[in-house]
Backbone as JSON Lines, residues from 0, in Angstrom:
{"i":0,"aa":"V","n":[10.75,5.86,-2.35],"ca":[12.12,5.39,-2.44],"c":[12.2,4.29,-3.48]}
{"i":1,"aa":"Y","n":[13.09,4.44,-4.41],"ca":[13.37,3.38,-5.37],"c":[14.49,2.54,-4.79]}
{"i":2,"aa":"L","n":[14.43,1.24,-5.04],"ca":[15.42,0.32,-4.49],"c":[16.19,-0.39,-5.58]}
{"i":3,"aa":"Q","n":[17.46,-0.64,-5.31],"ca":[18.32,-1.42,-6.2],"c":[17.97,-2.9,-5.99]}
{"i":4,"aa":"P","n":[17.47,-3.58,-7.02],"ca":[17.05,-4.97,-6.84],"c":[18.18,-5.99,-6.95]}
{"i":5,"aa":"D","n":[19.4,-5.54,-7.23],"ca":[20.55,-6.43,-7.38],"c":[20.38,-7.45,-8.5]}
{"i":6,"aa":"R","n":[19.62,-7.08,-9.49],"ca":[19.49,-7.9,-10.7],"c":[18.99,-6.97,-11.8]}
{"i":7,"aa":"E","n":[19.17,-7.41,-13.02],"ca":[18.73,-6.62,-14.16],"c":[17.21,-6.75,-14.33]}
{"i":8,"aa":"S","n":[16.57,-5.65,-14.64],"ca":[15.14,-5.69,-14.98],"c":[15.01,-6.11,-16.43]}
{"i":9,"aa":"D","n":[14.05,-6.98,-16.7],"ca":[13.87,-7.39,-18.1],"c":[13.06,-6.33,-18.85]}
{"i":10,"aa":"E","n":[13.16,-6.38,-20.15],"ca":[12.5,-5.38,-21.0],"c":[10.99,-5.34,-20.79]}
{"i":11,"aa":"G","n":[10.39,-6.49,-20.55],"ca":[8.94,-6.53,-20.31],"c":[8.56,-5.73,-19.08]}
{"i":12,"aa":"A","n":[9.33,-5.89,-18.0],"ca":[9.05,-5.15,-16.77],"c":[9.28,-3.65,-16.97]}
{"i":13,"aa":"I","n":[10.35,-3.31,-17.67],"ca":[10.62,-1.89,-17.93],"c":[9.49,-1.28,-18.74]}
{"i":14,"aa":"G","n":[8.91,-2.04,-19.65],"ca":[7.78,-1.56,-20.43],"c":[6.55,-1.3,-19.58]}
{"i":15,"aa":"V","n":[6.42,-2.02,-18.46],"ca":[5.27,-1.84,-17.57],"c":[5.47,-0.64,-16.65]}
{"i":16,"aa":"H","n":[6.65,-0.52,-16.03],"ca":[6.84,0.54,-15.04],"c":[7.79,1.65,-15.47]}
{"i":17,"aa":"G","n":[8.56,1.45,-16.54],"ca":[9.43,2.5,-17.05],"c":[10.69,2.74,-16.23]}
{"i":18,"aa":"I","n":[10.98,1.88,-15.27],"ca":[12.16,2.07,-14.42],"c":[13.32,1.28,-15.02]}
{"i":19,"aa":"T","n":[14.33,1.99,-15.47],"ca":[15.45,1.34,-16.15],"c":[16.53,0.9,-15.16]}
{"i":20,"aa":"N","n":[17.36,-0.01,-15.62],"ca":[18.49,-0.47,-14.81],"c":[19.43,0.69,-14.49]}
{"i":21,"aa":"E","n":[19.64,1.57,-15.44],"ca":[20.52,2.73,-15.24],"c":[19.97,3.64,-14.14]}
{"i":22,"aa":"F","n":[18.66,3.82,-14.12],"ca":[18.04,4.68,-13.11],"c":[18.27,4.12,-11.7]}
{"i":23,"aa":"L","n":[18.31,2.81,-11.56],"ca":[18.43,2.18,-10.24],"c":[19.85,2.1,-9.7]}
{"i":24,"aa":"V","n":[20.84,2.42,-10.54],"ca":[22.23,2.41,-10.08],"c":[22.39,3.42,-8.94]}
{"i":25,"aa":"G","n":[22.97,2.98,-7.84],"ca":[23.2,3.86,-6.7],"c":[22.03,3.99,-5.74]}
{"i":26,"aa":"K","n":[20.9,3.39,-6.06],"ca":[19.75,3.43,-5.16],"c":[20.0,2.47,-4.0]}
{"i":27,"aa":"P","n":[19.39,2.7,-2.84],"ca":[19.61,1.81,-1.7],"c":[19.05,0.42,-1.94]}
{"i":28,"aa":"R","n":[19.6,-0.54,-1.23],"ca":[19.08,-1.91,-1.26],"c":[18.04,-2.05,-0.15]}
{"i":29,"aa":"F","n":[17.2,-3.07,-0.27],"ca":[16.15,-3.27,0.71],"c":[16.72,-3.34,2.13]}
{"i":30,"aa":"A","n":[17.83,-4.03,2.31],"ca":[18.44,-4.18,3.64],"c":[18.73,-2.82,4.28]}
{"i":31,"aa":"E","n":[19.02,-1.82,3.46],"ca":[19.35,-0.49,3.97],"c":[18.13,0.27,4.48]}
{"i":32,"aa":"V","n":[16.96,-0.08,4.01],"ca":[15.74,0.64,4.42],"c":[14.76,-0.25,5.18]}
{"i":33,"aa":"A","n":[15.12,-1.51,5.38],"ca":[14.18,-2.48,5.96],"c":[13.68,-2.07,7.33]}
{"i":34,"aa":"D","n":[14.56,-1.62,8.21],"ca":[14.13,-1.25,9.57],"c":[13.17,-0.07,9.54]}
{"i":35,"aa":"E","n":[13.51,0.94,8.77],"ca":[12.64,2.12,8.66],"c":[11.29,1.74,8.04]}
{"i":36,"aa":"F","n":[11.33,0.9,7.01],"ca":[10.09,0.46,6.38],"c":[9.24,-0.34,7.35]}
{"i":37,"aa":"F","n":[9.86,-1.25,8.09],"ca":[9.11,-2.06,9.05],"c":[8.47,-1.17,10.11]}
{"i":38,"aa":"D","n":[9.22,-0.2,10.63],"ca":[8.65,0.72,11.62],"c":[7.46,1.47,11.05]}
{"i":39,"aa":"F","n":[7.52,1.8,9.77],"ca":[6.44,2.52,9.1],"c":[5.16,1.69,9.0]}
{"i":40,"aa":"I","n":[5.29,0.4,8.68],"ca":[4.1,-0.44,8.49],"c":[3.62,-1.11,9.78]}
{"i":41,"aa":"K","n":[4.47,-1.2,10.79],"ca":[4.1,-1.91,12.02],"c":[2.88,-1.25,12.66]}
{"i":42,"aa":"G","n":[1.84,-2.06,12.85],"ca":[0.62,-1.58,13.47],"c":[-0.31,-0.83,12.53]}
{"i":43,"aa":"A","n":[0.09,-0.69,11.28],"ca":[-0.71,0.06,10.31],"c":[-1.7,-0.84,9.59]}
{"i":44,"aa":"Q","n":[-2.64,-0.23,8.92],"ca":[-3.51,-0.95,8.0],"c":[-3.04,-0.6,6.59]}
{"i":45,"aa":"L","n":[-2.64,-1.63,5.83],"ca":[-2.2,-1.42,4.46],"c":[-3.34,-1.79,3.53]}
{"i":46,"aa":"I","n":[-3.7,-0.89,2.66],"ca":[-4.73,-1.14,1.67],"c":[-4.01,-1.38,0.35]}
{"i":47,"aa":"I","n":[-4.12,-2.62,-0.16],"ca":[-3.33,-3.06,-1.31],"c":[-4.25,-3.74,-2.31]}
{"i":48,"aa":"H","n":[-4.08,-3.44,-3.58],"ca":[-4.83,-4.12,-4.63],"c":[-4.02,-5.34,-5.06]}
{"i":49,"aa":"N","n":[-4.61,-6.51,-4.94],"ca":[-3.93,-7.79,-5.18],"c":[-2.82,-7.98,-4.15]}
{"i":50,"aa":"A","n":[-3.22,-7.95,-2.89],"ca":[-2.28,-7.96,-1.76],"c":[-1.34,-9.15,-1.77]}
{"i":51,"aa":"A","n":[-1.81,-10.32,-2.17],"ca":[-0.95,-11.51,-2.13],"c":[0.32,-11.28,-2.94]}
{"i":52,"aa":"F","n":[0.22,-10.58,-4.05],"ca":[1.37,-10.3,-4.91],"c":[2.4,-9.44,-4.16]}
{"i":53,"aa":"D","n":[1.96,-8.29,-3.65],"ca":[2.89,-7.37,-2.98],"c":[3.39,-7.92,-1.66]}
{"i":54,"aa":"V","n":[2.49,-8.52,-0.88],"ca":[2.89,-9.07,0.41],"c":[3.91,-10.19,0.22]}
{"i":55,"aa":"G","n":[3.73,-10.99,-0.82],"ca":[4.7,-12.04,-1.12],"c":[6.09,-11.49,-1.38]}
{"i":56,"aa":"F","n":[6.17,-10.4,-2.14],"ca":[7.47,-9.77,-2.4],"c":[8.07,-9.23,-1.11]}
{"i":57,"aa":"L","n":[7.27,-8.54,-0.31],"ca":[7.79,-7.97,0.93],"c":[8.28,-9.06,1.88]}
{"i":58,"aa":"N","n":[7.47,-10.1,2.05],"ca":[7.88,-11.21,2.91],"c":[9.19,-11.82,2.43]}
{"i":59,"aa":"N","n":[9.32,-12.0,1.13],"ca":[10.53,-12.57,0.56],"c":[11.74,-11.67,0.81]}
{"i":60,"aa":"E","n":[11.57,-10.38,0.66],"ca":[12.69,-9.45,0.89],"c":[13.17,-9.52,2.34]}
{"i":61,"aa":"F","n":[12.24,-9.57,3.29],"ca":[12.65,-9.7,4.69],"c":[13.36,-11.03,4.93]}
{"i":62,"aa":"A","n":[12.87,-12.1,4.33],"ca":[13.51,-13.41,4.48],"c":[14.92,-13.4,3.87]}
{"i":63,"aa":"L","n":[15.08,-12.77,2.72],"ca":[16.38,-12.74,2.04],"c":[17.45,-12.04,2.87]}
{"i":64,"aa":"I","n":[17.06,-11.08,3.69],"ca":[18.06,-10.37,4.51],"c":[18.14,-10.96,5.91]}
{"i":65,"aa":"G","n":[17.51,-12.12,6.11],"ca":[17.63,-12.82,7.38],"c":[16.71,-12.33,8.49]}
{"i":66,"aa":"Q","n":[15.75,-11.48,8.17],"ca":[14.82,-10.99,9.18],"c":[13.56,-11.86,9.16]}
{"i":67,"aa":"T","n":[13.74,-13.11,9.57],"ca":[12.65,-14.08,9.49],"c":[11.49,-13.73,10.42]}
{"i":68,"aa":"D","n":[11.76,-12.99,11.5],"ca":[10.68,-12.56,12.39],"c":[9.75,-11.56,11.71]}
{"i":69,"aa":"R","n":[10.22,-10.95,10.64],"ca":[9.42,-9.98,9.89],"c":[8.95,-10.53,8.55]}
{"i":70,"aa":"A","n":[9.28,-11.78,8.25],"ca":[9.02,-12.35,6.93],"c":[7.57,-12.73,6.71]}
{"i":71,"aa":"D","n":[6.71,-12.4,7.64],"ca":[5.25,-12.51,7.45],"c":[4.67,-11.22,7.98]}
{"i":72,"aa":"I","n":[4.58,-10.23,7.11],"ca":[4.16,-8.9,7.57],"c":[2.74,-8.89,8.1]}
{"i":73,"aa":"T","n":[1.94,-9.91,7.76],"ca":[0.56,-9.95,8.25],"c":[0.53,-10.13,9.76]}
{"i":74,"aa":"R","n":[1.63,-10.53,10.37],"ca":[1.71,-10.63,11.83],"c":[1.94,-9.27,12.48]}
{"i":75,"aa":"H","n":[2.3,-8.28,11.67],"ca":[2.7,-6.99,12.21],"c":[1.81,-5.83,11.76]}
{"i":76,"aa":"C","n":[0.98,-6.06,10.76],"ca":[0.08,-5.01,10.28],"c":[-1.16,-5.67,9.68]}
{"i":77,"aa":"T","n":[-2.18,-4.89,9.48],"ca":[-3.42,-5.38,8.89],"c":[-3.39,-5.12,7.39]}
{"i":78,"aa":"I","n":[-3.8,-6.11,6.63],"ca":[-3.83,-5.99,5.17],"c":[-5.28,-6.01,4.71]}
{"i":79,"aa":"L","n":[-5.69,-5.02,3.94],"ca":[-7.0,-5.02,3.33],"c":[-6.78,-5.12,1.83]}
{"i":80,"aa":"D","n":[-7.26,-6.2,1.23],"ca":[-7.05,-6.46,-0.2],"c":[-8.25,-5.96,-0.99]}
{"i":81,"aa":"T","n":[-8.04,-4.88,-1.74],"ca":[-9.14,-4.31,-2.51],"c":[-9.53,-5.19,-3.7]}
{"i":82,"aa":"L","n":[-8.64,-6.05,-4.17],"ca":[-9.02,-6.97,-5.24],"c":[-10.02,-7.99,-4.71]}
{"i":83,"aa":"A","n":[-9.77,-8.55,-3.54],"ca":[-10.72,-9.49,-2.93],"c":[-12.05,-8.79,-2.65]}
{"i":84,"aa":"M","n":[-11.96,-7.56,-2.2],"ca":[-13.15,-6.77,-1.92],"c":[-13.96,-6.54,-3.2]}
{"i":85,"aa":"A","n":[-13.28,-6.18,-4.28],"ca":[-13.95,-5.92,-5.56],"c":[-14.55,-7.21,-6.13]}
{"i":86,"aa":"R","n":[-13.83,-8.32,-6.0],"ca":[-14.36,-9.6,-6.49],"c":[-15.63,-9.99,-5.75]}
{"i":87,"aa":"A","n":[-15.7,-9.7,-4.47],"ca":[-16.9,-10.01,-3.7],"c":[-18.07,-9.12,-4.12]}
{"i":88,"aa":"R","n":[-17.77,-7.86,-4.42],"ca":[-18.83,-6.92,-4.82],"c":[-19.23,-7.06,-6.28]}
{"i":89,"aa":"H","n":[-18.3,-7.49,-7.11],"ca":[-18.54,-7.56,-8.55],"c":[-18.07,-8.9,-9.1]}
{"i":90,"aa":"P","n":[-18.7,-10.0,-8.66],"ca":[-18.25,-11.32,-9.12],"c":[-18.41,-11.48,-10.63]}
{"i":91,"aa":"G","n":[-17.43,-12.14,-11.23],"ca":[-17.49,-12.41,-12.66],"c":[-17.11,-11.24,-13.54]}
{"i":92,"aa":"Q","n":[-16.76,-10.11,-12.94],"ca":[-16.38,-8.93,-13.73],"c":[-14.88,-8.7,-13.61]}
{"i":93,"aa":"R","n":[-14.35,-7.91,-14.51],"ca":[-12.94,-7.51,-14.39],"c":[-12.8,-6.6,-13.18]}
{"i":94,"aa":"N","n":[-11.79,-6.85,-12.4],"ca":[-11.58,-6.06,-11.2],"c":[-10.15,-5.53,-11.07]}
{"i":95,"aa":"S","n":[-9.52,-5.34,-12.23],"ca":[-8.19,-4.71,-12.22],"c":[-8.37,-3.27,-11.72]}
{"i":96,"aa":"L","n":[-7.28,-2.64,-11.35],"ca":[-7.36,-1.26,-10.9],"c":[-7.93,-0.37,-12.0]}
{"i":97,"aa":"D","n":[-7.52,-0.59,-13.25],"ca":[-8.07,0.19,-14.36],"c":[-9.57,-0.04,-14.52]}
{"i":98,"aa":"A","n":[-10.01,-1.3,-14.4],"ca":[-11.44,-1.6,-14.52],"c":[-12.24,-0.94,-13.4]}
{"i":99,"aa":"L","n":[-11.69,-0.92,-12.19],"ca":[-12.38,-0.28,-11.07],"c":[-12.44,1.24,-11.27]}
{"i":100,"aa":"C","n":[-11.39,1.81,-11.82],"ca":[-11.41,3.25,-12.11],"c":[-12.55,3.57,-13.06]}
{"i":101,"aa":"K","n":[-12.68,2.78,-14.09],"ca":[-13.76,2.99,-15.06],"c":[-15.12,2.8,-14.4]}
{"i":102,"aa":"R","n":[-15.28,1.74,-13.63],"ca":[-16.56,1.44,-12.98],"c":[-16.98,2.53,-12.01]}
{"i":103,"aa":"Y","n":[-16.02,3.08,-11.26],"ca":[-16.35,4.06,-10.23],"c":[-16.09,5.51,-10.65]}
{"i":104,"aa":"G","n":[-15.7,5.72,-11.9],"ca":[-15.5,7.08,-12.39],"c":[-14.28,7.77,-11.81]}
{"i":105,"aa":"V","n":[-13.25,7.01,-11.49],"ca":[-12.02,7.58,-10.95],"c":[-11.07,7.88,-12.11]}
{"i":106,"aa":"D","n":[-10.55,9.1,-12.14],"ca":[-9.66,9.51,-13.23],"c":[-8.3,8.84,-13.09]}
{"i":107,"aa":"N","n":[-7.95,8.04,-14.07],"ca":[-6.62,7.42,-14.1],"c":[-5.9,7.79,-15.39]}
{"i":108,"aa":"S","n":[-6.26,8.93,-15.95],"ca":[-5.7,9.33,-17.25],"c":[-4.19,9.58,-17.18]}
{"i":109,"aa":"G","n":[-3.67,9.86,-16.0],"ca":[-2.23,10.08,-15.87],"c":[-1.44,8.8,-15.72]}
{"i":110,"aa":"R","n":[-2.11,7.68,-15.8],"ca":[-1.46,6.39,-15.56],"c":[-1.05,5.74,-16.87]}
{"i":111,"aa":"E","n":[0.05,6.21,-17.41],"ca":[0.57,5.59,-18.63],"c":[1.41,4.37,-18.29]}
{"i":112,"aa":"L","n":[2.12,4.45,-17.17],"ca":[2.94,3.34,-16.68],"c":[2.47,3.0,-15.27]}
{"i":113,"aa":"H","n":[2.81,1.81,-14.81],"ca":[2.49,1.43,-13.44],"c":[3.59,1.95,-12.52]}
{"i":114,"aa":"G","n":[3.23,2.82,-11.62],"ca":[4.17,3.33,-10.64],"c":[3.53,3.24,-9.27]}
{"i":115,"aa":"A","n":[4.3,2.9,-8.27],"ca":[3.75,2.67,-6.93],"c":[3.03,3.9,-6.37]}
{"i":116,"aa":"L","n":[3.63,5.07,-6.51],"ca":[3.01,6.26,-5.94],"c":[1.7,6.61,-6.63]}
{"i":117,"aa":"L","n":[1.72,6.67,-7.95],"ca":[0.49,6.99,-8.69],"c":[-0.57,5.92,-8.46]}
{"i":118,"aa":"D","n":[-0.17,4.66,-8.51],"ca":[-1.14,3.58,-8.28],"c":[-1.75,3.67,-6.89]}
{"i":119,"aa":"S","n":[-0.95,4.04,-5.88],"ca":[-1.51,4.14,-4.53],"c":[-2.48,5.31,-4.42]}
{"i":120,"aa":"E","n":[-2.19,6.41,-5.11],"ca":[-3.11,7.55,-5.1],"c":[-4.42,7.19,-5.79]}
{"i":121,"aa":"I","n":[-4.32,6.49,-6.91],"ca":[-5.53,6.05,-7.63],"c":[-6.3,5.06,-6.78]}
{"i":122,"aa":"L","n":[-5.59,4.11,-6.15],"ca":[-6.25,3.12,-5.3],"c":[-6.97,3.79,-4.13]}
{"i":123,"aa":"A","n":[-6.38,4.83,-3.57],"ca":[-7.04,5.55,-2.47],"c":[-8.39,6.1,-2.93]}
{"i":124,"aa":"D","n":[-8.42,6.7,-4.11],"ca":[-9.68,7.22,-4.65],"c":[-10.68,6.11,-4.93]}
{"i":125,"aa":"V","n":[-10.2,5.0,-5.5],"ca":[-11.08,3.86,-5.78],"c":[-11.64,3.31,-4.48]}
{"i":126,"aa":"Y","n":[-10.78,3.11,-3.48],"ca":[-11.22,2.56,-2.2],"c":[-12.26,3.45,-1.54]}
{"i":127,"aa":"L","n":[-12.01,4.74,-1.51],"ca":[-12.96,5.66,-0.89],"c":[-14.3,5.63,-1.61]}
{"i":128,"aa":"T","n":[-14.27,5.57,-2.92],"ca":[-15.51,5.51,-3.7],"c":[-16.2,4.16,-3.5]}
{"i":129,"aa":"M","n":[-15.42,3.09,-3.53],"ca":[-15.97,1.74,-3.42],"c":[-16.62,1.5,-2.06]}
{"i":130,"aa":"T","n":[-16.08,2.08,-1.02],"ca":[-16.61,1.86,0.32],"c":[-17.69,2.86,0.7]}
{"i":131,"aa":"G","n":[-17.84,3.9,-0.12],"ca":[-18.87,4.9,0.17],"c":[-18.54,5.73,1.39]}
{"i":132,"aa":"G","n":[-17.29,5.73,1.79],"ca":[-16.86,6.5,2.95],"c":[-16.56,7.92,2.57]}
{"i":133,"aa":"Q","n":[-15.42,8.4,2.97],"ca":[-14.98,9.73,2.59],"c":[-15.09,9.88,1.08]}
{"i":134,"aa":"T","n":[-15.24,11.08,0.63],"ca":[-15.27,11.29,-0.81],"c":[-13.94,11.75,-1.35]}
{"i":135,"aa":"S","n":[-13.0,12.07,-0.45],"ca":[-11.66,12.43,-0.91],"c":[-10.66,12.11,0.18]}
{"i":136,"aa":"L","n":[-9.4,12.05,-0.23],"ca":[-8.33,11.77,0.7],"c":[-7.4,12.95,0.69]}
{"i":137,"aa":"S","n":[-7.19,13.55,1.85],"ca":[-6.31,14.69,1.94],"c":[-5.41,14.52,3.15]}
{"i":138,"aa":"L","n":[-4.13,14.54,2.93],"ca":[-3.2,14.43,4.04],"c":[-3.07,15.75,4.78]}
{"i":139,"aa":"A","n":[-3.67,16.81,4.24],"ca":[-3.62,18.11,4.88],"c":[-4.83,18.36,5.76]}
{"i":140,"aa":"G","n":[-5.72,17.38,5.88],"ca":[-6.92,17.53,6.7],"c":[-6.61,17.51,8.17]}
{"i":141,"aa":"N","n":[-7.62,17.73,8.99],"ca":[-7.42,17.73,10.44],"c":[-6.98,16.36,10.91]}
{"i":142,"aa":"A","n":[-6.0,16.35,11.77],"ca":[-5.54,15.11,12.37],"c":[-6.47,14.75,13.51]}
{"i":143,"aa":"S","n":[-6.52,13.5,13.84],"ca":[-7.36,13.04,14.94],"c":[-6.77,13.5,16.26]}
{"i":144,"aa":"D","n":[-7.64,13.74,17.23],"ca":[-7.14,14.11,18.55],"c":[-6.82,12.89,19.4]}
{"i":145,"aa":"G","n":[-7.01,11.69,18.84],"ca":[-6.65,10.48,19.55],"c":[-7.75,9.91,20.41]}
{"i":146,"aa":"N","n":[-8.89,10.63,20.55],"ca":[-9.96,10.12,21.39],"c":[-11.09,9.53,20.57]}
{"i":147,"aa":"G","n":[-10.87,9.42,19.27],"ca":[-11.87,8.81,18.4],"c":[-12.93,9.76,17.91]}
{"i":148,"aa":"S","n":[-12.87,11.03,18.32],"ca":[-13.9,11.98,17.91],"c":[-13.7,12.46,16.48]}
{"i":149,"aa":"G","n":[-12.49,12.29,15.96],"ca":[-12.22,12.74,14.6],"c":[-11.92,14.22,14.52]}
{"i":150,"aa":"E","n":[-11.91,14.9,15.66],"ca":[-11.61,16.32,15.65],"c":[-10.2,16.54,16.16]}
{"i":151,"aa":"G","n":[-9.4,17.2,15.36],"ca":[-8.03,17.46,15.76],"c":[-7.86,18.92,16.11]}
{"i":152,"aa":"S","n":[-6.67,19.25,16.54],"ca":[-6.4,20.62,16.93],"c":[-6.1,21.5,15.73]}
{"i":153,"aa":"G","n":[-5.94,20.86,14.56],"ca":[-5.58,21.63,13.38],"c":[-4.08,21.68,13.17]}
{"i":154,"aa":"N","n":[-3.31,21.22,14.14],"ca":[-1.86,21.21,14.01],"c":[-1.45,19.88,13.41]}
{"i":155,"aa":"Q","n":[-1.7,19.74,12.1],"ca":[-1.54,18.45,11.44],"c":[-0.11,17.96,11.44]}
{"i":156,"aa":"A","n":[0.83,18.82,11.27],"ca":[2.21,18.39,11.08],"c":[2.79,17.75,12.34]}
{"i":157,"aa":"S","n":[2.34,18.16,13.52],"ca":[2.95,17.64,14.74],"c":[2.15,16.54,15.41]}
{"i":158,"aa":"E","n":[0.96,16.23,14.93],"ca":[0.14,15.21,15.57],"c":[0.33,13.86,14.9]}
{"i":159,"aa":"I","n":[1.05,12.98,15.58],"ca":[1.21,11.61,15.12],"c":[0.71,10.71,16.23]}
{"i":160,"aa":"I","n":[-0.2,9.85,15.89],"ca":[-0.76,8.94,16.88],"c":[-0.15,7.57,16.65]}
{"i":161,"aa":"R","n":[0.52,7.06,17.65],"ca":[1.18,5.76,17.54],"c":[0.38,4.72,18.3]}
{"i":162,"aa":"L","n":[0.34,3.52,17.73],"ca":[-0.32,2.39,18.39],"c":[0.66,1.73,19.32]}
{"i":163,"aa":"S","n":[0.16,1.11,20.36],"ca":[0.99,0.41,21.33],"c":[1.75,-0.73,20.65]}
{"i":164,"aa":"A","n":[3.03,-0.85,20.95],"ca":[3.85,-1.9,20.35],"c":[3.46,-3.29,20.84]}
{"i":165,"aa":"D","n":[2.82,-3.38,22.0],"ca":[2.47,-4.7,22.53],"c":[1.04,-5.11,22.19]}
{"i":166,"aa":"R","n":[0.41,-4.41,21.25],"ca":[-0.94,-4.79,20.86],"c":[-0.91,-6.07,20.04]}
{"i":167,"aa":"Q","n":[-2.05,-6.7,19.89],"ca":[-2.14,-7.93,19.1],"c":[-1.74,-7.64,17.66]}
{"i":168,"aa":"P","n":[-1.02,-8.58,17.02],"ca":[-0.65,-8.37,15.62],"c":[-1.88,-8.27,14.73]}
{"i":169,"aa":"G","n":[-1.71,-7.58,13.61],"ca":[-2.81,-7.42,12.66],"c":[-3.13,-8.72,11.95]}
{"i":170,"aa":"R","n":[-4.23,-8.71,11.22],"ca":[-4.62,-9.87,10.44],"c":[-5.16,-9.38,9.11]}
{"i":171,"aa":"I","n":[-5.21,-10.28,8.16],"ca":[-5.77,-9.94,6.85],"c":[-7.28,-9.89,6.98]}
{"i":172,"aa":"I","n":[-7.87,-8.82,6.49],"ca":[-9.33,-8.7,6.48],"c":[-9.78,-8.92,5.05]}
{"i":173,"aa":"R","n":[-10.55,-9.93,4.84],"ca":[-11.04,-10.24,3.51],"c":[-12.43,-9.62,3.35]}
{"i":174,"aa":"A","n":[-12.78,-9.32,2.14],"ca":[-14.04,-8.64,1.85],"c":[-15.25,-9.44,2.33]}
{"i":175,"aa":"S","n":[-15.13,-10.74,2.47],"ca":[-16.27,-11.56,2.87],"c":[-16.48,-11.57,4.38]}
{"i":176,"aa":"E","n":[-15.57,-11.0,5.15],"ca":[-15.7,-11.0,6.6],"c":[-16.57,-9.87,7.09]}
């Protein structure tokens, strides 16, 4: 979802992401999607490169619309910052998303501009490679059966596992922990 920021984008920003002011005309404002977005992230683990940057924007948007109870998303979801993780693993080296792609052999050739969707797909590949876990990310894979075994029924589209709303709020996990 693209959002109307209620201000003009400067030419420098447009050069980075390619999103023009004209394109954003008629797009929803954050206030219109805030509840749905909050429900989406509540109880989730967000994997973000340079999390302080994005989390700061999100917190500010919630504060601007008067949702002060949501203006610190770290109380409602877990944040894993891959930049902090990369800095711990590769001190003194460049750890931008592009640098990590090069270091880990992740193809970012389609990344001419910075876009949230493409960047998140690239970050998923970098994270999986960096952690030595799964070797690929597929949303079409087997869903979990909820008992921790990792084996699902194969009915991926209908299996959604929700966390309890009264569980302890998430916290930021830093690479050094």
